[in-house]
Amino acid sequence: MPNKTAETQTEAVEQTPVHVDHLIANGELAAENAWCVSYDEDTLPEQRPAFVPLALWQANQDDDELAPLLTSDTELTAELAKQLGSSAAVAIDFPAFTDGRGYSIARLLRERYDYRGEVRAVGDVLVDQLDYMRRCGFSAMALRDDQHPDDALRALSFISVRYQPDVEERQALFERRLATRD
């Protein structure tokens, strides 16, 4: 029989809003991170402002101190994207650094649905992922506790030329070079 006390403690930890100390926003270390992340699908957190699960946010869209938290398995439809457009920020959860579905959600929000607000990566966010996240449309990344912010800033400036297009640079390097010859 499973240990009920251990299961209850694990659930309590998951329900507690998470506040990350190190936030990279627009390529810089943010002076502060006012937003917490709540994974509790049933109850609004007392701490505000907060990212909350999508269904909870949809039920409380009139609260300006709440923003949606999208799980990596969220199906981003045109209807949902239209709803998200009313929010100043959207958080996308990375449950594990090996789960890349959040990249696709961010890229769709930016390119297909023209979302202009903050797109924040939360969860298992590592320094090694930051450049890719930015290229997919993330404007803010909440680092996992064991990730050092100075390493994150170096990682964001390490690559100066990219061959492939991304949400910031729509042309591949060869296209940019061809354009300068004309």
Short mmCIF file of N, CA and C in Angstrom, two decimals:
data_model
loop_
_atom_site.label_atom_id
_atom_site.label_comp_id
_atom_site.label_asym_id
_atom_site.label_seq_id
_atom_site.Cartn_x
_atom_site.Cartn_y
_atom_site.Cartn_z
N MET A 1 0.85 -1.19 0.00
CA MET A 1 0.00 0.00 0.00
C MET A 1 0.89 1.25 0.00
N PRO A 2 0.60 2.21 -0.88
CA PRO A 2 1.43 3.42 -0.97
C PRO A 2 1.38 4.23 0.32
N ASN A 3 2.41 4.96 0.55
CA ASN A 3 2.51 5.83 1.71
C ASN A 3 1.68 7.09 1.48
N LYS A 4 0.53 7.19 2.12
CA LYS A 4 -0.39 8.32 1.92
C LYS A 4 0.22 9.64 2.38
N THR A 5 1.00 9.62 3.45
CA THR A 5 1.60 10.85 3.95
C THR A 5 2.57 11.44 2.93
N ALA A 6 3.39 10.61 2.31
CA ALA A 6 4.33 11.08 1.30
C ALA A 6 3.59 11.64 0.09
N GLU A 7 2.50 10.98 -0.33
CA GLU A 7 1.71 11.47 -1.47
C GLU A 7 1.08 12.82 -1.16
N THR A 8 0.55 12.99 0.04
CA THR A 8 -0.07 14.24 0.45
C THR A 8 0.96 15.36 0.48
N GLN A 9 2.16 15.07 0.99
CA GLN A 9 3.21 16.08 1.04
C GLN A 9 3.64 16.49 -0.36
N THR A 10 3.75 15.52 -1.27
CA THR A 10 4.12 15.83 -2.65
C THR A 10 3.07 16.71 -3.31
N GLU A 11 1.79 16.38 -3.10
CA GLU A 11 0.71 17.19 -3.67
C GLU A 11 0.74 18.60 -3.10
N ALA A 12 1.00 18.74 -1.80
CA ALA A 12 1.04 20.06 -1.17
C ALA A 12 2.15 20.90 -1.76
N VAL A 13 3.31 20.30 -2.02
CA VAL A 13 4.43 21.03 -2.61
C VAL A 13 4.06 21.50 -4.02
N GLU A 14 3.42 20.64 -4.81
CA GLU A 14 3.04 21.00 -6.18
C GLU A 14 1.99 22.10 -6.20
N GLN A 15 1.14 22.21 -5.16
CA GLN A 15 0.08 23.20 -5.12
C GLN A 15 0.57 24.56 -4.66
N THR A 16 1.72 24.62 -3.99
CA THR A 16 2.26 25.87 -3.51
C THR A 16 2.77 26.70 -4.68
N PRO A 17 2.37 27.97 -4.75
CA PRO A 17 2.88 28.80 -5.84
C PRO A 17 4.41 28.87 -5.83
N VAL A 18 4.98 28.82 -7.02
CA VAL A 18 6.43 28.84 -7.16
C VAL A 18 6.86 30.25 -7.54
N HIS A 19 7.86 30.75 -6.86
CA HIS A 19 8.41 32.06 -7.17
C HIS A 19 9.88 31.88 -7.49
N VAL A 20 10.29 32.22 -8.69
CA VAL A 20 11.66 32.02 -9.13
C VAL A 20 12.46 33.31 -8.90
N ASP A 21 13.66 33.15 -8.35
CA ASP A 21 14.50 34.31 -8.05
C ASP A 21 15.17 34.90 -9.28
N HIS A 22 15.56 34.06 -10.24
CA HIS A 22 16.32 34.54 -11.38
C HIS A 22 15.48 34.53 -12.65
N LEU A 23 15.17 35.71 -13.12
CA LEU A 23 14.36 35.87 -14.32
C LEU A 23 15.17 36.64 -15.35
N ILE A 24 15.29 36.06 -16.53
CA ILE A 24 15.90 36.76 -17.65
C ILE A 24 14.76 37.31 -18.49
N ALA A 25 14.72 38.62 -18.64
CA ALA A 25 13.65 39.26 -19.41
C ALA A 25 14.27 40.18 -20.46
N ASN A 26 13.89 39.97 -21.69
CA ASN A 26 14.40 40.76 -22.81
C ASN A 26 15.92 40.80 -22.84
N GLY A 27 16.53 39.66 -22.56
CA GLY A 27 17.98 39.52 -22.65
C GLY A 27 18.76 40.04 -21.47
N GLU A 28 18.09 40.46 -20.40
CA GLU A 28 18.77 41.00 -19.23
C GLU A 28 18.24 40.34 -17.97
N LEU A 29 19.05 40.37 -16.92
CA LEU A 29 18.60 39.87 -15.63
C LEU A 29 17.62 40.88 -15.05
N ALA A 30 16.39 40.42 -14.79
CA ALA A 30 15.36 41.31 -14.25
C ALA A 30 15.70 41.67 -12.80
N ALA A 31 15.47 42.91 -12.44
CA ALA A 31 15.74 43.35 -11.08
C ALA A 31 14.87 42.62 -10.07
N GLU A 32 13.64 42.31 -10.48
CA GLU A 32 12.76 41.55 -9.62
C GLU A 32 11.78 40.74 -10.47
N ASN A 33 11.20 39.74 -9.85
CA ASN A 33 10.21 38.91 -10.50
C ASN A 33 8.98 38.91 -9.60
N ALA A 34 8.01 39.72 -9.93
CA ALA A 34 6.82 39.83 -9.10
C ALA A 34 5.89 38.63 -9.27
N TRP A 35 5.96 37.97 -10.41
CA TRP A 35 5.01 36.90 -10.73
C TRP A 35 5.39 35.57 -10.10
N CYS A 36 4.39 34.90 -9.55
CA CYS A 36 4.57 33.53 -9.09
C CYS A 36 3.82 32.61 -10.06
N VAL A 37 4.11 31.34 -9.98
CA VAL A 37 3.46 30.34 -10.83
C VAL A 37 2.71 29.37 -9.93
N SER A 38 1.42 29.24 -10.16
CA SER A 38 0.61 28.30 -9.39
C SER A 38 0.14 27.18 -10.31
N TYR A 39 0.39 25.95 -9.87
CA TYR A 39 -0.04 24.78 -10.65
C TYR A 39 -1.36 24.21 -10.14
N ASP A 40 -1.93 24.83 -9.12
CA ASP A 40 -3.19 24.37 -8.54
C ASP A 40 -4.33 24.68 -9.51
N GLU A 41 -5.00 23.67 -9.98
CA GLU A 41 -6.05 23.83 -10.99
C GLU A 41 -7.40 24.20 -10.41
N ASP A 42 -7.52 24.17 -9.07
CA ASP A 42 -8.82 24.39 -8.45
C ASP A 42 -8.96 25.70 -7.68
N THR A 43 -7.85 26.20 -7.15
CA THR A 43 -7.90 27.34 -6.25
C THR A 43 -7.00 28.47 -6.73
N LEU A 44 -7.52 29.68 -6.65
CA LEU A 44 -6.70 30.84 -6.99
C LEU A 44 -5.68 31.07 -5.89
N PRO A 45 -4.45 31.41 -6.25
CA PRO A 45 -3.43 31.66 -5.23
C PRO A 45 -3.67 33.00 -4.53
N GLU A 46 -3.25 33.07 -3.28
CA GLU A 46 -3.35 34.34 -2.55
C GLU A 46 -2.30 35.32 -3.07
N GLN A 47 -1.15 34.79 -3.41
CA GLN A 47 -0.06 35.64 -3.90
C GLN A 47 -0.37 36.11 -5.31
N ARG A 48 -0.22 37.39 -5.55
CA ARG A 48 -0.48 37.97 -6.87
C ARG A 48 0.65 38.91 -7.22
N PRO A 49 0.91 39.14 -8.47
CA PRO A 49 0.32 38.54 -9.67
C PRO A 49 0.77 37.09 -9.82
N ALA A 50 -0.04 36.32 -10.55
CA ALA A 50 0.24 34.90 -10.66
C ALA A 50 -0.14 34.34 -12.02
N PHE A 51 0.67 33.41 -12.49
CA PHE A 51 0.32 32.59 -13.64
C PHE A 51 -0.45 31.40 -13.07
N VAL A 52 -1.62 31.13 -13.64
CA VAL A 52 -2.45 30.03 -13.15
C VAL A 52 -2.82 29.13 -14.33
N PRO A 53 -3.19 27.87 -14.06
CA PRO A 53 -3.57 26.97 -15.15
C PRO A 53 -4.64 27.59 -16.05
N LEU A 54 -4.60 27.23 -17.30
CA LEU A 54 -5.44 27.84 -18.33
C LEU A 54 -6.92 27.87 -17.95
N ALA A 55 -7.49 26.75 -17.53
CA ALA A 55 -8.92 26.71 -17.21
C ALA A 55 -9.27 27.67 -16.08
N LEU A 56 -8.40 27.77 -15.08
CA LEU A 56 -8.63 28.69 -13.96
C LEU A 56 -8.54 30.14 -14.43
N TRP A 57 -7.60 30.42 -15.31
CA TRP A 57 -7.49 31.77 -15.87
C TRP A 57 -8.72 32.11 -16.71
N GLN A 58 -9.17 31.16 -17.53
CA GLN A 58 -10.35 31.41 -18.37
C GLN A 58 -11.58 31.71 -17.52
N ALA A 59 -11.69 31.09 -16.36
CA ALA A 59 -12.83 31.34 -15.48
C ALA A 59 -12.70 32.67 -14.73
N ASN A 60 -11.50 33.27 -14.74
CA ASN A 60 -11.25 34.51 -14.00
C ASN A 60 -10.55 35.55 -14.86
N GLN A 61 -10.92 35.66 -16.11
CA GLN A 61 -10.22 36.57 -17.03
C GLN A 61 -10.34 38.04 -16.65
N ASP A 62 -11.31 38.37 -15.83
CA ASP A 62 -11.49 39.77 -15.42
C ASP A 62 -10.47 40.21 -14.38
N ASP A 63 -9.71 39.27 -13.82
CA ASP A 63 -8.69 39.58 -12.82
C ASP A 63 -7.37 39.90 -13.52
N ASP A 64 -6.99 41.17 -13.52
CA ASP A 64 -5.77 41.62 -14.22
C ASP A 64 -4.48 41.10 -13.58
N GLU A 65 -4.57 40.58 -12.36
CA GLU A 65 -3.38 40.06 -11.70
C GLU A 65 -3.16 38.58 -11.96
N LEU A 66 -3.94 38.02 -12.89
CA LEU A 66 -3.78 36.63 -13.28
C LEU A 66 -3.41 36.56 -14.75
N ALA A 67 -2.61 35.57 -15.09
CA ALA A 67 -2.24 35.32 -16.48
C ALA A 67 -2.23 33.81 -16.69
N PRO A 68 -2.42 33.36 -17.93
CA PRO A 68 -2.51 31.92 -18.18
C PRO A 68 -1.16 31.21 -18.14
N LEU A 69 -1.22 29.99 -17.61
CA LEU A 69 -0.09 29.06 -17.60
C LEU A 69 -0.47 27.92 -18.53
N LEU A 70 0.27 27.77 -19.62
CA LEU A 70 -0.02 26.72 -20.58
C LEU A 70 0.89 25.53 -20.32
N THR A 71 0.29 24.35 -20.28
CA THR A 71 1.08 23.13 -20.16
C THR A 71 1.64 22.78 -21.52
N SER A 72 2.64 21.93 -21.54
CA SER A 72 3.30 21.59 -22.80
C SER A 72 2.39 20.82 -23.76
N ASP A 73 1.28 20.27 -23.25
CA ASP A 73 0.37 19.54 -24.14
C ASP A 73 -0.84 20.38 -24.56
N THR A 74 -0.77 21.69 -24.35
CA THR A 74 -1.86 22.58 -24.75
C THR A 74 -1.99 22.60 -26.27
N GLU A 75 -3.21 22.42 -26.75
CA GLU A 75 -3.46 22.53 -28.19
C GLU A 75 -3.81 23.99 -28.48
N LEU A 76 -2.95 24.65 -29.19
CA LEU A 76 -3.13 26.08 -29.46
C LEU A 76 -3.99 26.27 -30.70
N THR A 77 -5.25 26.55 -30.50
CA THR A 77 -6.19 26.78 -31.59
C THR A 77 -6.32 28.28 -31.83
N ALA A 78 -6.94 28.65 -32.93
CA ALA A 78 -7.16 30.07 -33.23
C ALA A 78 -8.04 30.71 -32.14
N GLU A 79 -9.05 29.99 -31.67
CA GLU A 79 -9.93 30.50 -30.61
C GLU A 79 -9.15 30.77 -29.34
N LEU A 80 -8.33 29.80 -28.93
CA LEU A 80 -7.54 29.97 -27.72
C LEU A 80 -6.55 31.12 -27.88
N ALA A 81 -5.91 31.20 -29.02
CA ALA A 81 -4.95 32.29 -29.26
C ALA A 81 -5.64 33.65 -29.17
N LYS A 82 -6.87 33.73 -29.64
CA LYS A 82 -7.62 34.99 -29.55
C LYS A 82 -7.87 35.35 -28.08
N GLN A 83 -8.24 34.35 -27.26
CA GLN A 83 -8.43 34.58 -25.83
C GLN A 83 -7.13 35.04 -25.18
N LEU A 84 -6.03 34.36 -25.52
CA LEU A 84 -4.74 34.70 -24.93
C LEU A 84 -4.30 36.11 -25.30
N GLY A 85 -4.76 36.60 -26.43
CA GLY A 85 -4.40 37.94 -26.87
C GLY A 85 -4.82 39.02 -25.90
N SER A 86 -5.80 38.73 -25.04
CA SER A 86 -6.25 39.72 -24.07
C SER A 86 -5.36 39.76 -22.82
N SER A 87 -4.44 38.82 -22.70
CA SER A 87 -3.55 38.76 -21.55
C SER A 87 -2.21 39.41 -21.88
N ALA A 88 -1.70 40.17 -20.93
CA ALA A 88 -0.41 40.85 -21.15
C ALA A 88 0.76 39.88 -21.11
N ALA A 89 0.55 38.71 -20.53
CA ALA A 89 1.63 37.72 -20.42
C ALA A 89 1.05 36.31 -20.47
N VAL A 90 1.87 35.39 -20.97
CA VAL A 90 1.52 33.97 -21.02
C VAL A 90 2.76 33.21 -20.57
N ALA A 91 2.56 32.25 -19.67
CA ALA A 91 3.67 31.39 -19.25
C ALA A 91 3.48 30.02 -19.89
N ILE A 92 4.58 29.43 -20.32
CA ILE A 92 4.56 28.09 -20.89
C ILE A 92 5.45 27.22 -20.02
N ASP A 93 4.86 26.13 -19.53
CA ASP A 93 5.57 25.26 -18.59
C ASP A 93 6.42 24.23 -19.32
N PHE A 94 7.64 24.08 -18.85
CA PHE A 94 8.53 23.02 -19.30
C PHE A 94 8.65 22.03 -18.15
N PRO A 95 7.87 20.92 -18.18
CA PRO A 95 7.90 19.97 -17.08
C PRO A 95 9.24 19.25 -16.95
N ALA A 96 9.96 19.14 -18.05
CA ALA A 96 11.29 18.54 -18.08
C ALA A 96 12.07 19.21 -19.20
N PHE A 97 13.38 19.36 -19.04
CA PHE A 97 14.15 20.03 -20.08
C PHE A 97 14.13 19.26 -21.39
N THR A 98 13.76 17.98 -21.34
CA THR A 98 13.70 17.16 -22.56
C THR A 98 12.38 17.31 -23.30
N ASP A 99 11.43 18.05 -22.75
CA ASP A 99 10.12 18.24 -23.37
C ASP A 99 10.15 19.53 -24.18
N GLY A 100 10.20 19.41 -25.49
CA GLY A 100 10.34 20.57 -26.35
C GLY A 100 9.05 21.14 -26.91
N ARG A 101 7.91 20.65 -26.46
CA ARG A 101 6.64 21.12 -27.02
C ARG A 101 6.38 22.60 -26.73
N GLY A 102 6.94 23.12 -25.65
CA GLY A 102 6.77 24.53 -25.33
C GLY A 102 7.36 25.46 -26.37
N TYR A 103 8.43 25.01 -27.03
CA TYR A 103 9.03 25.81 -28.11
C TYR A 103 8.02 26.03 -29.23
N SER A 104 7.31 24.97 -29.58
CA SER A 104 6.32 25.05 -30.65
C SER A 104 5.18 25.98 -30.27
N ILE A 105 4.73 25.90 -29.03
CA ILE A 105 3.64 26.77 -28.58
C ILE A 105 4.07 28.23 -28.68
N ALA A 106 5.27 28.55 -28.23
CA ALA A 106 5.75 29.93 -28.28
C ALA A 106 5.87 30.42 -29.72
N ARG A 107 6.41 29.58 -30.57
CA ARG A 107 6.59 29.99 -31.97
C ARG A 107 5.24 30.21 -32.64
N LEU A 108 4.28 29.34 -32.38
CA LEU A 108 2.94 29.53 -32.94
C LEU A 108 2.30 30.81 -32.43
N LEU A 109 2.43 31.06 -31.14
CA LEU A 109 1.87 32.30 -30.58
C LEU A 109 2.42 33.53 -31.30
N ARG A 110 3.72 33.53 -31.51
CA ARG A 110 4.36 34.70 -32.12
C ARG A 110 4.11 34.80 -33.63
N GLU A 111 4.33 33.71 -34.35
CA GLU A 111 4.29 33.78 -35.81
C GLU A 111 2.90 33.61 -36.40
N ARG A 112 2.17 32.62 -35.96
CA ARG A 112 0.86 32.37 -36.55
C ARG A 112 -0.21 33.29 -35.98
N TYR A 113 -0.15 33.54 -34.67
CA TYR A 113 -1.22 34.29 -34.02
C TYR A 113 -0.82 35.70 -33.60
N ASP A 114 0.40 36.11 -33.93
CA ASP A 114 0.87 37.48 -33.73
C ASP A 114 0.70 37.98 -32.29
N TYR A 115 0.98 37.12 -31.33
CA TYR A 115 0.87 37.52 -29.93
C TYR A 115 2.01 38.48 -29.60
N ARG A 116 1.69 39.61 -28.99
CA ARG A 116 2.68 40.65 -28.72
C ARG A 116 3.08 40.80 -27.26
N GLY A 117 2.40 40.09 -26.36
CA GLY A 117 2.71 40.21 -24.94
C GLY A 117 3.94 39.41 -24.56
N GLU A 118 4.19 39.34 -23.26
CA GLU A 118 5.32 38.56 -22.76
C GLU A 118 5.01 37.07 -22.86
N VAL A 119 5.96 36.32 -23.37
CA VAL A 119 5.88 34.86 -23.36
C VAL A 119 7.01 34.39 -22.45
N ARG A 120 6.63 33.76 -21.34
CA ARG A 120 7.61 33.37 -20.32
C ARG A 120 7.74 31.86 -20.23
N ALA A 121 8.98 31.38 -20.20
CA ALA A 121 9.26 29.96 -19.98
C ALA A 121 9.41 29.74 -18.49
N VAL A 122 8.69 28.75 -17.96
CA VAL A 122 8.77 28.42 -16.54
C VAL A 122 8.97 26.91 -16.40
N GLY A 123 9.39 26.50 -15.24
CA GLY A 123 9.57 25.07 -14.99
C GLY A 123 11.03 24.68 -15.04
N ASP A 124 11.33 23.63 -15.78
CA ASP A 124 12.69 23.08 -15.86
C ASP A 124 13.46 23.81 -16.96
N VAL A 125 13.80 25.08 -16.69
CA VAL A 125 14.46 25.95 -17.66
C VAL A 125 15.96 26.01 -17.35
N LEU A 126 16.76 25.54 -18.31
CA LEU A 126 18.21 25.49 -18.16
C LEU A 126 18.89 26.55 -19.01
N VAL A 127 20.08 26.94 -18.61
CA VAL A 127 20.88 27.93 -19.34
C VAL A 127 21.07 27.51 -20.80
N ASP A 128 21.32 26.22 -21.03
CA ASP A 128 21.57 25.73 -22.39
C ASP A 128 20.40 25.96 -23.34
N GLN A 129 19.21 26.17 -22.84
CA GLN A 129 18.02 26.30 -23.67
C GLN A 129 17.70 27.75 -24.04
N LEU A 130 18.28 28.70 -23.37
CA LEU A 130 17.83 30.09 -23.45
C LEU A 130 17.89 30.68 -24.86
N ASP A 131 18.96 30.44 -25.58
CA ASP A 131 19.06 31.00 -26.92
C ASP A 131 17.97 30.44 -27.82
N TYR A 132 17.71 29.15 -27.71
CA TYR A 132 16.65 28.53 -28.51
C TYR A 132 15.28 29.08 -28.12
N MET A 133 15.09 29.28 -26.82
CA MET A 133 13.82 29.83 -26.36
C MET A 133 13.59 31.22 -26.93
N ARG A 134 14.61 32.04 -26.88
CA ARG A 134 14.48 33.40 -27.42
C ARG A 134 14.18 33.36 -28.91
N ARG A 135 14.83 32.46 -29.63
CA ARG A 135 14.62 32.36 -31.07
C ARG A 135 13.21 31.88 -31.42
N CYS A 136 12.57 31.18 -30.49
CA CYS A 136 11.20 30.69 -30.70
C CYS A 136 10.15 31.68 -30.22
N GLY A 137 10.56 32.77 -29.59
CA GLY A 137 9.60 33.80 -29.21
C GLY A 137 9.45 34.07 -27.73
N PHE A 138 10.22 33.39 -26.89
CA PHE A 138 10.14 33.69 -25.46
C PHE A 138 10.82 35.02 -25.19
N SER A 139 10.17 35.87 -24.43
CA SER A 139 10.77 37.15 -24.06
C SER A 139 11.26 37.13 -22.62
N ALA A 140 10.86 36.11 -21.85
CA ALA A 140 11.30 35.97 -20.47
C ALA A 140 11.48 34.50 -20.14
N MET A 141 12.49 34.20 -19.34
CA MET A 141 12.77 32.83 -18.94
C MET A 141 13.07 32.81 -17.45
N ALA A 142 12.28 32.06 -16.71
CA ALA A 142 12.48 31.90 -15.27
C ALA A 142 13.40 30.70 -15.06
N LEU A 143 14.62 30.97 -14.64
CA LEU A 143 15.62 29.92 -14.51
C LEU A 143 15.33 28.98 -13.35
N ARG A 144 15.65 27.71 -13.56
CA ARG A 144 15.59 26.74 -12.48
C ARG A 144 16.56 27.19 -11.39
N ASP A 145 16.27 26.88 -10.14
CA ASP A 145 17.05 27.39 -9.00
C ASP A 145 18.54 27.12 -9.08
N ASP A 146 18.96 26.01 -9.68
CA ASP A 146 20.38 25.68 -9.71
C ASP A 146 21.12 26.30 -10.90
N GLN A 147 20.45 27.12 -11.68
CA GLN A 147 21.07 27.77 -12.84
C GLN A 147 21.54 29.18 -12.46
N HIS A 148 22.75 29.50 -12.82
CA HIS A 148 23.34 30.78 -12.44
C HIS A 148 23.00 31.86 -13.47
N PRO A 149 22.53 33.02 -13.03
CA PRO A 149 22.12 34.07 -13.97
C PRO A 149 23.26 34.61 -14.85
N ASP A 150 24.49 34.67 -14.32
CA ASP A 150 25.61 35.14 -15.14
C ASP A 150 25.88 34.19 -16.30
N ASP A 151 25.75 32.89 -16.03
CA ASP A 151 25.89 31.90 -17.10
C ASP A 151 24.79 32.09 -18.15
N ALA A 152 23.60 32.41 -17.68
CA ALA A 152 22.47 32.62 -18.59
C ALA A 152 22.72 33.82 -19.51
N LEU A 153 23.21 34.89 -18.96
CA LEU A 153 23.47 36.08 -19.78
C LEU A 153 24.58 35.81 -20.80
N ARG A 154 25.61 35.07 -20.39
CA ARG A 154 26.66 34.70 -21.34
C ARG A 154 26.11 33.81 -22.45
N ALA A 155 25.25 32.89 -22.09
CA ALA A 155 24.66 31.98 -23.09
C ALA A 155 23.83 32.74 -24.11
N LEU A 156 23.17 33.79 -23.68
CA LEU A 156 22.34 34.56 -24.61
C LEU A 156 23.15 35.40 -25.58
N SER A 157 24.39 35.72 -25.22
CA SER A 157 25.22 36.53 -26.11
C SER A 157 26.31 35.71 -26.80
N PHE A 158 26.36 34.42 -26.55
CA PHE A 158 27.43 33.57 -27.07
C PHE A 158 27.38 33.44 -28.59
N ILE A 159 26.20 33.25 -29.16
CA ILE A 159 26.06 33.08 -30.61
C ILE A 159 25.65 34.41 -31.22
N SER A 160 26.49 34.92 -32.11
CA SER A 160 26.20 36.24 -32.69
C SER A 160 25.61 36.15 -34.09
N VAL A 161 25.85 35.07 -34.80
CA VAL A 161 25.31 34.91 -36.15
C VAL A 161 24.60 33.56 -36.22
N ARG A 162 23.38 33.61 -36.73
CA ARG A 162 22.60 32.38 -36.87
C ARG A 162 22.28 32.15 -38.33
N TYR A 163 22.37 30.91 -38.75
CA TYR A 163 22.10 30.59 -40.15
C TYR A 163 20.60 30.50 -40.44
N GLN A 164 19.84 29.92 -39.51
CA GLN A 164 18.42 29.69 -39.74
C GLN A 164 17.59 30.91 -39.36
N PRO A 165 16.41 31.04 -39.96
CA PRO A 165 15.50 32.11 -39.55
C PRO A 165 14.86 31.78 -38.20
N ASP A 166 14.36 32.79 -37.53
CA ASP A 166 13.65 32.59 -36.27
C ASP A 166 12.61 33.69 -36.13
N VAL A 167 11.99 33.83 -34.97
CA VAL A 167 10.93 34.83 -34.82
C VAL A 167 11.45 36.26 -34.89
N GLU A 168 12.72 36.47 -34.58
CA GLU A 168 13.30 37.81 -34.65
C GLU A 168 13.87 38.10 -36.03
N GLU A 169 14.55 37.15 -36.62
CA GLU A 169 15.18 37.30 -37.94
C GLU A 169 14.49 36.34 -38.89
N ARG A 170 13.67 36.88 -39.78
CA ARG A 170 12.83 36.06 -40.65
C ARG A 170 13.56 35.48 -41.86
N GLN A 171 14.76 35.97 -42.14
CA GLN A 171 15.51 35.46 -43.29
C GLN A 171 16.70 34.63 -42.84
N ALA A 172 16.98 33.59 -43.60
CA ALA A 172 18.17 32.79 -43.35
C ALA A 172 19.40 33.62 -43.72
N LEU A 173 20.55 33.23 -43.22
CA LEU A 173 21.78 33.99 -43.46
C LEU A 173 22.06 34.12 -44.95
N PHE A 174 21.88 33.05 -45.73
CA PHE A 174 22.17 33.15 -47.16
C PHE A 174 21.23 34.14 -47.83
N GLU A 175 19.99 34.25 -47.37
CA GLU A 175 19.05 35.22 -47.94
C GLU A 175 19.47 36.65 -47.62
N ARG A 176 19.95 36.87 -46.40
CA ARG A 176 20.43 38.19 -46.02
C ARG A 176 21.65 38.58 -46.84
N ARG A 177 22.55 37.61 -47.08
CA ARG A 177 23.75 37.88 -47.86
C ARG A 177 23.39 38.18 -49.33
N LEU A 178 22.46 37.43 -49.86
CA LEU A 178 22.01 37.67 -51.25
C LEU A 178 21.36 39.05 -51.38
N ALA A 179 20.61 39.46 -50.38
CA ALA A 179 19.94 40.75 -50.41
C ALA A 179 20.93 41.90 -50.41
N THR A 180 22.08 41.72 -49.76
CA THR A 180 23.07 42.81 -49.71
C THR A 180 23.84 42.93 -51.03
N ARG A 181 23.82 41.87 -51.83
CA ARG A 181 24.54 41.91 -53.13
C ARG A 181 23.74 42.69 -54.18
N ASP A 182 22.45 42.73 -54.03
CA ASP A 182 21.62 43.40 -55.05
C ASP A 182 21.66 44.89 -55.00
#
